[in-house]
Short mmCIF file of C-alpha atoms and ligand atoms in Angstrom, two decimals:
data_model
loop_
_atom_site.label_atom_id
_atom_site.label_comp_id
_atom_site.label_asym_id
_atom_site.label_seq_id
_atom_site.Cartn_x
_atom_site.Cartn_y
_atom_site.Cartn_z
CA MET A 1 -12.47 -71.29 -2.27
CA GLU A 2 -12.65 -70.00 -5.78
CA PRO A 3 -15.88 -67.92 -5.44
CA THR A 4 -14.57 -66.33 -2.21
CA THR A 5 -11.35 -65.40 -3.94
CA VAL A 6 -13.31 -63.89 -6.77
CA ASN A 7 -15.50 -61.98 -4.23
CA CYS A 8 -12.32 -60.83 -2.44
CA SER A 9 -10.92 -59.78 -5.69
CA LYS A 10 -14.13 -57.90 -6.66
CA ASN A 11 -14.15 -56.21 -3.29
CA LEU A 12 -10.48 -55.23 -3.64
CA THR A 13 -11.10 -53.87 -7.04
CA ARG A 14 -14.20 -52.00 -5.85
CA HIS A 15 -12.18 -50.55 -2.90
CA LEU A 16 -9.45 -49.52 -5.18
CA VAL A 17 -11.88 -47.87 -7.62
CA VAL A 18 -13.55 -46.02 -4.61
CA ALA A 19 -10.12 -44.95 -3.32
CA PHE A 20 -9.15 -43.77 -6.76
CA ILE A 21 -12.25 -41.80 -7.10
CA LEU A 22 -11.88 -40.29 -3.68
CA ALA A 23 -8.22 -39.48 -4.58
CA LEU A 24 -9.42 -37.73 -7.67
CA ALA A 25 -12.08 -35.86 -5.84
CA ASN A 26 -9.52 -34.81 -3.23
CA ALA A 27 -7.14 -33.77 -6.00
CA ALA A 28 -9.97 -31.83 -7.60
CA THR A 29 -10.64 -30.08 -4.27
CA VAL A 30 -6.99 -29.14 -3.74
CA HIS A 31 -6.91 -28.07 -7.40
CA HIS A 32 -9.95 -25.92 -6.80
CA VAL A 33 -8.50 -24.24 -3.78
CA TYR A 34 -5.06 -23.69 -5.35
CA SER A 35 -5.89 -23.40 -9.05
CA MET A 36 -2.98 -22.47 -11.23
CA ASP A 37 -4.02 -19.15 -12.82
CA ARG A 38 -1.16 -16.92 -13.57
CA PRO A 39 -1.97 -13.49 -14.95
CA ASN A 40 0.61 -10.82 -14.86
CA ILE A 41 -0.05 -8.76 -11.73
CA VAL A 42 0.42 -5.01 -11.41
CA VAL A 43 -0.26 -3.47 -7.92
CA ILE A 44 -0.38 0.22 -8.17
CA MET A 45 -0.17 1.81 -4.84
CA ALA A 46 -0.80 5.56 -4.63
CA ASP A 47 0.61 7.67 -1.64
CA ASP A 48 -1.75 9.60 0.62
CA LEU A 49 -4.67 9.28 -1.74
CA GLY A 50 -7.96 9.62 -0.09
CA TYR A 51 -11.24 7.77 -0.89
CA GLY A 52 -12.77 11.04 -2.35
CA ASP A 53 -9.74 12.03 -4.25
CA VAL A 54 -10.81 10.17 -7.44
CA SER A 55 -13.75 11.00 -9.64
CA CYS A 56 -14.89 7.32 -9.75
CA ASN A 57 -15.51 7.74 -5.99
CA GLY A 58 -17.48 10.96 -6.46
CA ALA A 59 -14.88 13.69 -6.80
CA THR A 60 -16.12 16.43 -9.09
CA THR A 61 -13.54 19.22 -8.55
CA ILE A 62 -10.77 16.98 -9.97
CA MET A 63 -11.15 14.31 -12.69
CA THR A 64 -9.11 11.11 -12.73
CA PRO A 65 -9.97 9.59 -16.13
CA ASN A 66 -7.31 6.92 -16.13
CA ILE A 67 -8.04 5.69 -12.63
CA ASP A 68 -11.72 5.73 -13.55
CA ARG A 69 -10.87 3.54 -16.60
CA ILE A 70 -9.75 0.81 -14.10
CA ALA A 71 -13.04 1.23 -12.22
CA ARG A 72 -15.13 1.21 -15.46
CA GLU A 73 -13.42 -1.90 -16.88
CA GLY A 74 -13.21 -3.69 -13.50
CA ARG A 75 -14.46 -3.66 -9.96
CA ARG A 76 -14.76 -0.85 -7.65
CA PHE A 77 -14.73 -1.47 -3.91
CA THR A 78 -16.52 0.78 -1.41
CA SER A 79 -15.02 -0.99 1.55
CA GLY A 80 -11.49 -1.43 0.31
CA TYR A 81 -8.91 -0.48 3.00
CA CYS A 82 -5.21 -0.24 3.52
CA SER A 83 -4.16 -1.59 6.88
CA ALA A 84 -2.58 1.49 8.45
CA SER A 85 -2.94 5.28 8.19
CA THR A 86 0.72 5.96 7.39
CA CYS A 87 3.14 4.86 4.72
CA THR A 88 5.57 2.34 6.31
CA PRO A 89 3.17 0.08 8.19
CA THR A 90 0.77 -0.19 5.25
CA ARG A 91 3.63 -1.12 2.99
CA TYR A 92 4.95 -3.64 5.58
CA SER A 93 1.68 -5.40 5.95
CA PHE A 94 0.94 -5.31 2.26
CA LEU A 95 4.23 -7.15 1.62
CA THR A 96 4.22 -9.49 4.59
CA GLY A 97 0.53 -10.16 4.90
CA THR A 98 0.80 -9.47 8.66
CA TYR A 99 -0.59 -6.42 10.49
CA ALA A 100 2.26 -4.01 11.27
CA PHE A 101 1.28 -3.46 14.84
CA ARG A 102 2.50 -6.99 15.56
CA LYS A 103 6.09 -5.90 14.97
CA ARG A 104 7.81 -3.04 16.67
CA GLY A 105 9.69 -0.55 14.53
CA THR A 106 7.26 -0.61 11.67
CA GLY A 107 6.30 3.12 12.10
CA ILE A 108 7.43 5.82 9.65
CA ALA A 109 11.02 4.79 8.77
CA PRO A 110 13.78 7.33 9.27
CA PRO A 111 16.30 8.17 6.47
CA ASN A 112 18.97 5.94 7.86
CA GLY A 113 16.56 3.15 8.99
CA PRO A 114 17.70 -0.52 8.33
CA ALA A 115 15.51 -2.99 6.40
CA ILE A 116 12.48 -3.60 8.42
CA ILE A 117 11.54 -6.85 6.80
CA PRO A 118 14.23 -9.41 7.50
CA PRO A 119 15.78 -11.47 4.64
CA ASN A 120 13.91 -14.57 3.55
CA THR A 121 10.57 -13.45 5.10
CA VAL A 122 7.74 -14.80 3.22
CA THR A 123 6.19 -11.97 1.25
CA ILE A 124 3.73 -11.40 -1.46
CA ALA A 125 6.81 -11.19 -3.80
CA SER A 126 8.46 -14.32 -2.62
CA GLN A 127 5.19 -16.21 -2.99
CA LEU A 128 4.70 -15.08 -6.57
CA LYS A 129 8.39 -15.74 -7.33
CA GLN A 130 7.80 -19.25 -6.15
CA ALA A 131 4.82 -19.39 -8.50
CA GLY A 132 7.16 -18.63 -11.42
CA TYR A 133 6.84 -14.97 -11.65
CA ARG A 134 9.45 -12.32 -12.29
CA THR A 135 8.96 -9.67 -9.57
CA ALA A 136 9.93 -6.04 -9.31
CA VAL A 137 9.23 -2.98 -7.14
CA VAL A 138 9.47 0.44 -8.82
CA GLY A 139 8.89 3.69 -6.83
CA LYS A 140 8.68 4.54 -3.23
CA TRP A 141 10.13 1.92 -0.76
CA HIS A 142 10.24 3.49 2.86
CA LEU A 143 10.78 0.15 4.43
CA GLY A 144 14.45 0.75 5.31
CA LEU A 145 17.62 -0.69 3.66
CA GLY A 146 20.71 -2.38 5.03
CA ASP A 147 21.53 -4.38 8.10
CA GLY A 148 21.28 -3.23 11.72
CA GLN A 149 23.76 -0.49 10.97
CA GLY A 150 21.42 1.06 8.41
CA PRO A 151 22.10 1.66 4.65
CA ASP A 152 25.67 1.66 3.38
CA TRP A 153 24.76 4.39 0.78
CA ASN A 154 28.19 4.26 -0.94
CA GLY A 155 28.24 0.43 -0.92
CA GLU A 156 25.96 -2.50 -1.20
CA LEU A 157 22.48 -1.75 0.12
CA VAL A 158 21.82 -5.24 1.53
CA PRO A 159 19.37 -6.40 2.67
CA GLY A 160 16.57 -4.77 0.74
CA PRO A 161 13.75 -5.79 -1.58
CA LEU A 162 15.99 -8.39 -3.34
CA GLU A 163 16.33 -10.42 -0.17
CA ILE A 164 12.58 -10.68 0.41
CA GLY A 165 11.42 -11.93 -3.11
CA PHE A 166 11.95 -9.20 -5.58
CA ASP A 167 14.17 -9.90 -8.72
CA HIS A 168 14.57 -6.23 -9.28
CA CYS A 169 13.95 -2.83 -7.66
CA PHE A 170 14.21 0.70 -8.79
CA LEU A 171 13.53 2.89 -5.82
CA LEU A 172 13.08 6.12 -4.04
CA PRO A 173 14.69 4.57 -0.99
CA THR A 174 12.95 6.50 1.76
CA THR A 175 10.16 9.04 0.91
CA ASN A 176 10.44 12.30 -0.90
CA ASP A 177 10.23 14.48 2.20
CA ARG A 178 13.18 12.69 3.75
CA VAL A 179 16.78 12.61 2.59
CA PRO A 180 18.45 11.47 0.37
CA GLN A 181 17.01 12.33 -3.14
CA VAL A 182 18.74 9.50 -5.01
CA TYR A 183 17.53 6.41 -6.96
CA VAL A 184 18.45 2.95 -5.87
CA SER A 185 18.62 0.16 -8.40
CA ASP A 186 18.98 -3.34 -6.95
CA HIS A 187 21.72 -2.89 -4.38
CA ARG A 188 23.23 0.43 -5.43
CA VAL A 189 22.66 4.13 -5.55
CA VAL A 190 22.40 5.05 -9.16
CA GLY A 191 25.03 7.50 -10.68
CA LEU A 192 27.08 7.88 -7.64
CA ASN A 193 30.62 9.40 -8.15
CA PRO A 194 33.06 7.57 -5.73
CA ASN A 195 34.97 10.90 -5.33
CA ASP A 196 31.78 12.56 -4.03
CA PRO A 197 30.47 10.05 -1.46
CA LEU A 198 26.84 10.29 -0.10
CA TRP A 199 26.71 11.02 3.60
CA VAL A 200 23.29 10.87 5.34
CA GLY A 201 22.75 11.66 9.05
CA ASP A 202 20.48 13.20 11.62
CA GLN A 203 22.86 15.95 12.74
CA LYS A 204 23.95 18.97 10.83
CA PRO A 205 27.28 17.85 9.19
CA SER A 206 29.00 21.34 9.58
CA ALA A 207 28.18 24.68 11.10
CA ASP A 208 27.66 26.30 7.72
CA HIS A 209 25.45 23.59 6.16
CA PRO A 210 22.50 25.38 4.61
CA THR A 211 19.18 24.33 5.89
CA GLY A 212 15.52 25.31 5.68
CA MET A 213 16.07 27.32 8.83
CA THR A 214 19.10 29.32 7.72
CA HIS A 215 18.18 29.65 4.03
CA ARG A 216 14.44 29.74 4.10
CA HIS A 217 14.44 32.68 1.80
CA THR A 218 15.89 30.47 -1.04
CA LEU A 219 13.21 27.82 -0.94
CA LYS A 220 10.83 27.35 -3.87
CA ILE A 221 8.43 25.38 -1.55
CA ASN A 222 8.39 26.72 1.87
CA TRP A 223 8.03 24.51 4.91
CA SER A 224 5.24 24.85 7.44
CA HIS A 225 6.54 22.51 10.14
CA GLY A 226 9.47 20.18 10.39
CA HIS A 227 10.97 19.54 6.93
CA ASN A 228 13.58 22.29 7.61
CA ALA A 229 16.87 20.42 7.45
CA THR A 230 19.07 19.88 4.21
CA ILE A 231 17.88 21.67 1.07
CA HIS A 232 17.85 19.90 -2.26
CA ASN A 233 16.10 21.14 -5.41
CA GLY A 234 14.89 24.21 -3.54
CA ILE A 235 13.05 22.14 -0.96
CA SER A 236 14.23 21.56 2.63
CA ARG A 237 13.65 18.03 3.93
CA ILE A 238 13.68 15.86 7.07
CA GLY A 239 17.28 14.84 7.86
CA PHE A 240 20.69 15.84 6.63
CA TYR A 241 22.94 14.88 3.77
CA THR A 242 25.96 15.83 1.79
CA GLY A 243 27.61 14.57 -1.42
CA GLY A 244 26.22 12.23 -4.01
CA THR A 245 25.62 15.32 -6.26
CA THR A 246 25.61 13.39 -9.54
CA ALA A 247 23.19 10.83 -8.20
CA ARG A 248 20.45 13.26 -7.05
CA PHE A 249 17.16 13.48 -8.78
CA ARG A 250 14.80 16.34 -9.38
CA ASP A 251 11.46 15.76 -7.69
CA GLU A 252 9.63 16.87 -10.89
CA ASP A 253 11.09 13.86 -12.73
CA LEU A 254 10.02 10.99 -10.42
CA ALA A 255 6.77 10.11 -12.06
CA ASP A 256 8.38 9.96 -15.52
CA ALA A 257 11.18 7.84 -14.04
CA TRP A 258 8.87 5.26 -12.48
CA VAL A 259 6.81 4.91 -15.74
CA LYS A 260 9.89 4.69 -18.05
CA HIS A 261 11.60 2.17 -15.82
CA SER A 262 8.49 0.11 -15.43
CA GLU A 263 8.05 -0.24 -19.23
CA ALA A 264 11.70 -1.17 -19.72
CA TRP A 265 11.35 -3.88 -17.11
CA ILE A 266 8.13 -5.22 -18.40
CA GLN A 267 9.61 -5.41 -21.94
CA GLN A 268 12.45 -7.60 -20.82
CA GLU A 269 10.18 -9.89 -18.84
CA LEU A 270 7.63 -10.83 -21.56
CA GLN A 271 8.53 -14.48 -21.53
CA GLN A 272 7.19 -15.17 -17.98
CA PRO A 273 4.34 -13.87 -15.92
CA PHE A 274 5.43 -10.83 -13.98
CA PHE A 275 4.53 -9.09 -10.78
CA LEU A 276 5.08 -5.27 -10.65
CA PHE A 277 4.58 -3.32 -7.48
CA PHE A 278 4.33 0.16 -8.81
CA ALA A 279 4.69 2.47 -5.74
CA SER A 280 3.96 6.03 -6.84
CA HIS A 281 5.37 8.85 -4.67
CA ASP A 282 2.29 10.98 -5.66
CA LEU A 283 0.70 12.73 -3.78
CA HIS A 284 3.06 12.68 -0.82
CA VAL A 285 4.76 15.92 0.13
CA PRO A 286 6.66 17.78 -1.16
CA ARG A 287 4.27 17.97 -4.06
CA ALA A 288 6.69 19.01 -6.74
CA VAL A 289 5.10 17.63 -9.84
CA HIS A 290 6.64 17.85 -13.37
CA GLU A 291 6.25 21.22 -14.97
CA ARG A 292 3.65 19.92 -17.45
CA PHE A 293 1.27 19.27 -14.58
CA GLN A 294 1.84 22.42 -12.62
CA GLY A 295 -1.30 24.51 -12.51
CA THR A 296 -3.34 21.92 -14.44
CA THR A 297 -5.99 21.76 -11.62
CA ASN A 298 -7.68 24.45 -9.54
CA MET A 299 -6.47 22.73 -6.36
CA GLY A 300 -2.86 23.78 -6.33
CA PRO A 301 0.06 21.22 -5.98
CA ARG A 302 -2.08 18.63 -4.22
CA GLY A 303 -4.50 18.51 -7.05
CA ASP A 304 -1.67 18.69 -9.60
CA ALA A 305 -0.16 15.64 -7.92
CA ILE A 306 -3.42 13.79 -8.27
CA ALA A 307 -3.28 14.62 -12.00
CA GLU A 308 0.31 13.38 -12.29
CA LEU A 309 -0.74 10.21 -10.40
CA ASP A 310 -3.62 9.69 -12.82
CA TRP A 311 -1.26 10.23 -15.80
CA SER A 312 1.08 7.59 -14.38
CA VAL A 313 -1.80 5.11 -14.14
CA GLY A 314 -2.77 5.91 -17.70
CA GLU A 315 0.71 5.30 -18.94
CA LEU A 316 0.84 1.92 -17.21
CA LEU A 317 -2.44 0.92 -18.83
CA ASN A 318 -1.06 2.19 -22.13
CA ILE A 319 2.06 0.08 -21.75
CA LEU A 320 -0.20 -3.04 -21.20
CA ASP A 321 -2.23 -2.07 -24.28
CA ARG A 322 0.88 -1.51 -26.39
CA HIS A 323 2.39 -4.88 -25.46
CA SER A 324 -0.91 -6.74 -25.87
CA LEU A 325 -0.89 -7.57 -22.10
CA THR A 326 -4.13 -6.02 -21.12
CA GLU A 327 -6.15 -9.35 -21.26
CA SER A 328 -3.48 -11.24 -19.45
CA THR A 329 -2.98 -8.76 -16.58
CA LEU A 330 -4.60 -8.36 -13.23
CA VAL A 331 -4.39 -4.64 -12.24
CA ILE A 332 -5.01 -3.71 -8.63
CA PHE A 333 -5.14 0.00 -7.67
CA CYS A 334 -4.95 1.12 -4.01
CA SER A 335 -3.50 3.69 -1.68
CA ASP A 336 -1.12 3.44 1.37
CA ASN A 337 -3.30 5.71 3.67
CA GLY A 338 -5.83 8.40 3.63
CA PRO A 339 -5.43 12.11 2.82
CA VAL A 340 -3.62 14.88 4.55
CA LEU A 341 -3.62 18.52 3.42
CA ASP A 342 -0.81 20.53 5.03
CA ASP A 343 1.86 17.79 5.76
CA GLY A 344 4.86 20.06 6.36
CA TYR A 345 4.90 22.47 3.43
CA GLN A 346 3.00 25.55 2.46
CA ASP A 347 1.53 24.31 -0.80
CA GLU A 348 -1.99 25.76 -0.63
CA ALA A 349 -3.64 22.35 -0.07
CA ILE A 350 -5.97 23.92 2.47
CA GLU A 351 -6.44 27.28 0.80
CA LYS A 352 -7.32 25.75 -2.59
CA LEU A 353 -9.38 22.86 -1.33
CA GLY A 354 -12.79 24.41 -2.21
CA ASP A 355 -15.67 21.90 -2.09
CA HIS A 356 -13.34 18.96 -2.55
CA ARG A 357 -13.61 16.29 0.05
CA PRO A 358 -10.46 14.18 0.02
CA SER A 359 -11.89 11.49 2.36
CA GLY A 360 -15.24 11.46 0.56
CA PRO A 361 -18.02 10.97 3.05
CA TYR A 362 -15.59 9.65 5.69
CA LYS A 363 -14.05 11.21 8.69
CA GLY A 364 -10.28 11.68 9.29
CA GLY A 365 -7.41 10.78 7.16
CA LYS A 366 -3.69 10.04 7.35
CA TYR A 367 -2.42 9.41 11.01
CA ASN A 368 -5.78 8.44 12.57
CA VAL A 369 -8.09 5.35 12.74
CA PHE A 370 -11.21 6.94 11.58
CA GLU A 371 -12.45 5.55 8.24
CA GLY A 372 -10.74 8.26 6.16
CA GLY A 373 -7.45 7.08 7.42
CA THR A 374 -7.61 3.63 5.76
CA ARG A 375 -10.66 3.34 3.58
CA THR A 376 -9.24 4.32 0.39
CA PRO A 377 -9.70 3.88 -3.38
CA PHE A 378 -9.47 0.15 -4.20
CA LEU A 379 -10.09 -1.17 -7.76
CA THR A 380 -9.35 -4.35 -9.69
CA ARG A 381 -9.34 -5.01 -13.43
CA TRP A 382 -8.78 -8.19 -15.45
CA PRO A 383 -10.60 -7.97 -18.82
CA GLY A 384 -12.53 -11.11 -19.62
CA ARG A 385 -12.12 -12.56 -16.16
CA ILE A 386 -13.44 -9.74 -13.83
CA GLN A 387 -17.02 -8.84 -14.33
CA PRO A 388 -17.15 -5.06 -14.08
CA GLY A 389 -19.17 -3.75 -11.14
CA LEU A 390 -19.36 -2.48 -7.67
CA SER A 391 -18.66 -4.33 -4.45
CA ASP A 392 -19.40 -3.46 -0.81
CA GLU A 393 -17.41 -6.39 0.52
CA LEU A 394 -14.72 -5.76 3.15
CA ILE A 395 -11.16 -6.23 1.81
CA CYS A 396 -7.70 -4.87 2.74
CA THR A 397 -4.30 -4.57 1.14
CA VAL A 398 -3.05 -6.96 3.81
CA ASP A 399 -5.13 -9.69 1.97
CA LEU A 400 -3.33 -9.50 -1.35
CA ALA A 401 -0.54 -11.87 -0.23
CA ALA A 402 -2.95 -14.72 0.68
CA SER A 403 -5.37 -13.96 -2.19
CA LEU A 404 -2.74 -13.86 -4.97
CA SER A 405 -1.07 -17.02 -3.44
CA VAL A 406 -4.32 -18.84 -3.86
CA LEU A 407 -4.80 -17.54 -7.41
CA THR A 408 -1.30 -18.62 -8.43
CA GLY A 409 -1.26 -21.96 -6.61
CA VAL A 410 1.46 -21.62 -4.03
CA PRO A 411 0.19 -22.28 -0.56
CA ILE A 412 1.32 -19.91 2.31
CA PRO A 413 3.33 -21.56 5.10
CA ASP A 414 1.29 -21.68 8.20
CA ASP A 415 3.64 -19.36 10.15
CA ALA A 416 3.63 -16.62 7.47
CA CYS A 417 1.20 -13.91 6.39
CA LEU A 418 -0.47 -14.08 9.76
CA ASP A 419 -3.41 -11.66 8.95
CA SER A 420 -3.84 -12.14 5.23
CA GLN A 421 -7.29 -13.43 4.32
CA ASN A 422 -8.08 -15.14 0.97
CA VAL A 423 -10.53 -12.77 -0.60
CA ILE A 424 -9.58 -13.66 -4.23
CA GLY A 425 -13.24 -14.47 -5.07
CA VAL A 426 -14.22 -10.96 -4.15
CA LEU A 427 -11.22 -9.30 -5.91
CA LEU A 428 -12.22 -11.15 -9.09
CA GLY A 429 -15.98 -10.54 -8.63
CA GLN A 430 -16.61 -14.31 -8.65
CA ASN A 431 -17.80 -14.84 -5.14
CA ASP A 432 -19.12 -11.63 -3.79
CA SER A 433 -19.93 -12.76 -0.26
CA ALA A 434 -16.41 -13.96 0.76
CA GLY A 435 -15.03 -10.66 2.12
CA ARG A 436 -13.71 -10.15 5.54
CA ASP A 437 -15.83 -10.62 8.70
CA HIS A 438 -13.76 -7.94 10.45
CA LEU A 439 -10.63 -5.72 10.03
CA ILE A 440 -8.22 -4.02 12.43
CA GLN A 441 -7.18 -0.63 11.36
CA GLN A 442 -4.05 1.14 12.94
CA ASP A 443 -2.30 4.38 12.82
CA ASN A 444 1.45 4.73 12.68
CA GLY A 445 1.68 2.04 15.38
CA GLN A 446 2.50 1.61 19.05
CA SER A 447 -0.07 4.28 20.06
CA GLY A 448 -2.48 1.74 21.03
CA ASN A 449 -5.08 3.41 18.73
CA PHE A 450 -7.13 0.97 16.67
CA GLY A 451 -10.15 1.00 14.47
CA PHE A 452 -12.05 -2.27 14.50
CA ARG A 453 -14.60 -2.81 11.82
CA ALA A 454 -17.01 -5.87 12.00
CA GLY A 455 -20.05 -5.65 9.56
CA LYS A 456 -21.70 -2.31 10.02
CA TRP A 457 -20.13 -1.69 13.41
CA LYS A 458 -16.92 0.27 14.01
CA LEU A 459 -15.17 0.36 17.39
CA VAL A 460 -12.57 3.14 17.69
CA ARG A 461 -10.11 2.51 20.47
CA CYS A 462 -7.80 5.28 21.40
CA ASP A 463 -5.29 4.37 24.12
CA SER A 464 -3.28 7.55 23.59
CA GLY A 465 -6.39 9.67 24.24
CA ARG A 466 -5.74 11.77 21.14
CA ALA A 467 -5.35 11.72 17.38
CA SER A 468 -4.10 13.97 14.69
CA ASN A 469 -5.67 15.09 11.33
CA VAL A 470 -9.20 14.17 12.45
CA ASN A 471 -10.58 17.30 10.68
CA LEU A 472 -7.88 17.22 7.97
CA ARG A 473 -5.87 19.70 9.99
CA LEU A 474 -2.67 18.68 11.76
CA VAL A 475 -3.90 19.52 15.24
CA SER A 476 -4.26 17.04 18.03
CA THR A 477 -7.81 16.19 19.03
CA GLU A 478 -8.67 14.64 22.43
CA LEU A 479 -10.71 11.44 22.23
CA PRO A 480 -12.46 9.09 24.68
CA LYS A 481 -10.79 5.71 24.98
CA TYR A 482 -13.61 4.02 23.19
CA GLN A 483 -16.25 5.11 20.60
CA LEU A 484 -18.73 3.00 18.76
CA PHE A 485 -20.27 3.92 15.30
CA ASP A 486 -22.90 2.45 13.03
CA LEU A 487 -21.33 2.88 9.61
CA ASP A 488 -24.56 1.97 7.81
CA SER A 489 -26.56 4.88 9.15
CA ASP A 490 -23.54 7.08 10.07
CA PRO A 491 -20.59 6.54 7.62
CA GLY A 492 -19.08 9.77 8.81
CA GLU A 493 -18.57 8.52 12.41
CA THR A 494 -20.38 11.55 13.88
CA ARG A 495 -22.64 9.81 16.50
CA ASP A 496 -20.95 7.80 19.23
CA LEU A 497 -23.33 4.93 20.19
CA ILE A 498 -21.34 3.52 23.04
CA GLN A 499 -23.91 4.44 25.67
CA GLU A 500 -26.82 3.00 23.61
CA TYR A 501 -25.10 -0.27 22.66
CA PRO A 502 -22.85 -1.19 25.68
CA ASP A 503 -23.03 -4.94 24.97
CA GLN A 504 -22.00 -4.53 21.27
CA ALA A 505 -19.13 -2.30 22.39
CA GLU A 506 -17.99 -4.83 25.04
CA GLN A 507 -18.17 -7.70 22.64
CA MET A 508 -16.03 -5.84 20.01
CA LYS A 509 -13.56 -4.67 22.74
CA ARG A 510 -13.02 -8.31 23.73
CA GLN A 511 -12.81 -9.49 20.14
CA LEU A 512 -10.25 -6.80 19.24
CA GLU A 513 -8.12 -7.69 22.40
CA GLY A 514 -8.29 -11.30 21.38
CA LEU A 515 -7.21 -10.76 17.86
CA ILE A 516 -4.30 -8.59 18.98
CA GLY A 517 -3.31 -11.05 21.76
CA ALA A 518 -3.58 -14.10 19.55
CA GLY A 519 -0.62 -12.87 17.43
CA ARG A 520 -2.45 -13.77 14.27
CA SER A 521 -5.98 -13.70 12.63
CA ARG A 522 -5.41 -15.90 9.64
CA ARG A 523 -7.04 -19.19 10.38
CA1 CA B 1 1.54 7.51 2.48
#
């Protein structure tokens, strides 16, 4: 009996050892997938900045030395996209990791729009907070505030960013061409006098309320279409408001405010890793830059706004340098949609364009699903960790939620971030063949217009039969329901190949319909 017992004992020991080794291997695998790496993370999102608007992507009429610094010290992506060609849906999908077309009401948010992202939604911010980060958003929000009744401007602005994972916010609550022109800090409008309450509405509050229509002669920036309701700071806007006089900002001071507030917040968060979503309002209309940037380019206010944006980027990099945070911070630079010239104000964006190509070699821009609408500047920098260089891999702002979750070791619940792909290897330049297989591009939403890129192929689906800003002019262009382009040989989407490659087109139509119908694309 004794030898058998010994053999059993040996077998048992061997089994335990094997099991232990397997467990270690398994743990190592898990550790590899969700490695704990916690740099500070700064996502800088520009507004309406086109692929060709930065000198690191080939602009020569305007120079962007600070944005170029990120490119030089990090990685520059030639196929980096935002997910939509307008502000609100790209911001929605960046935060939630889910394509905006999957949720109704994610188009351009009105001044009194309620919070679009429900409280406790899993977001890039809540994921990073769970990973031990302090989290803040500074700058343009444009994702609605308040419950179903909309924002209570004189009370608590709940829910908002703090209910979806941000510890702090300092906001332009809507967007600068929409009312009201006030800052919001956490749950409150800043500097509000209770005796002068802020009222915001979509109807003229009184018969004698001055507007861009009645007092056009007083405007310092004239409107070209829309944007002719309440006047503040010599600029008429979309929507009406009264009161809140002490709380109102000057458009010219926004860039300084974002930078100053960001540094103050970073300074108080030095004990923990931090995530800052820096959402610049530049170069969205009205392009009313600080006086020190006015006339600094040959391109009028649109060019000056690029200069102001570039300055903001430089200041953020300087803040990291000053606080010895450069080596421990992952900086990601992107845009929320492609370019537009005349977006409602007469600011010489067309007249002074010259040879500048805001979309670079691409067609279209803001409001449409051609490449210029969503293929935008995309850069990453993390000195010592990211090998500087160029990448053609396909990545999108919707991927940042999953990618940063993997980086920081907090798995995403299966029912969240439904379209966010893990491309962290590509973002860090460590695995340069792990980009997306395909990407769905949308416009403002619910039009049924989609761009669908898979490898070199691009299918343009246009259910509405028309699109705006195709030639960087806000006119409506009629389009066939489907077009097919080969982006390798024709990056400018000039030759529709749908007749030559009907099988390719059919296969992509079916794949696009499948991905839309499936309700998710994250595996
Ligand atoms: Ca925008």
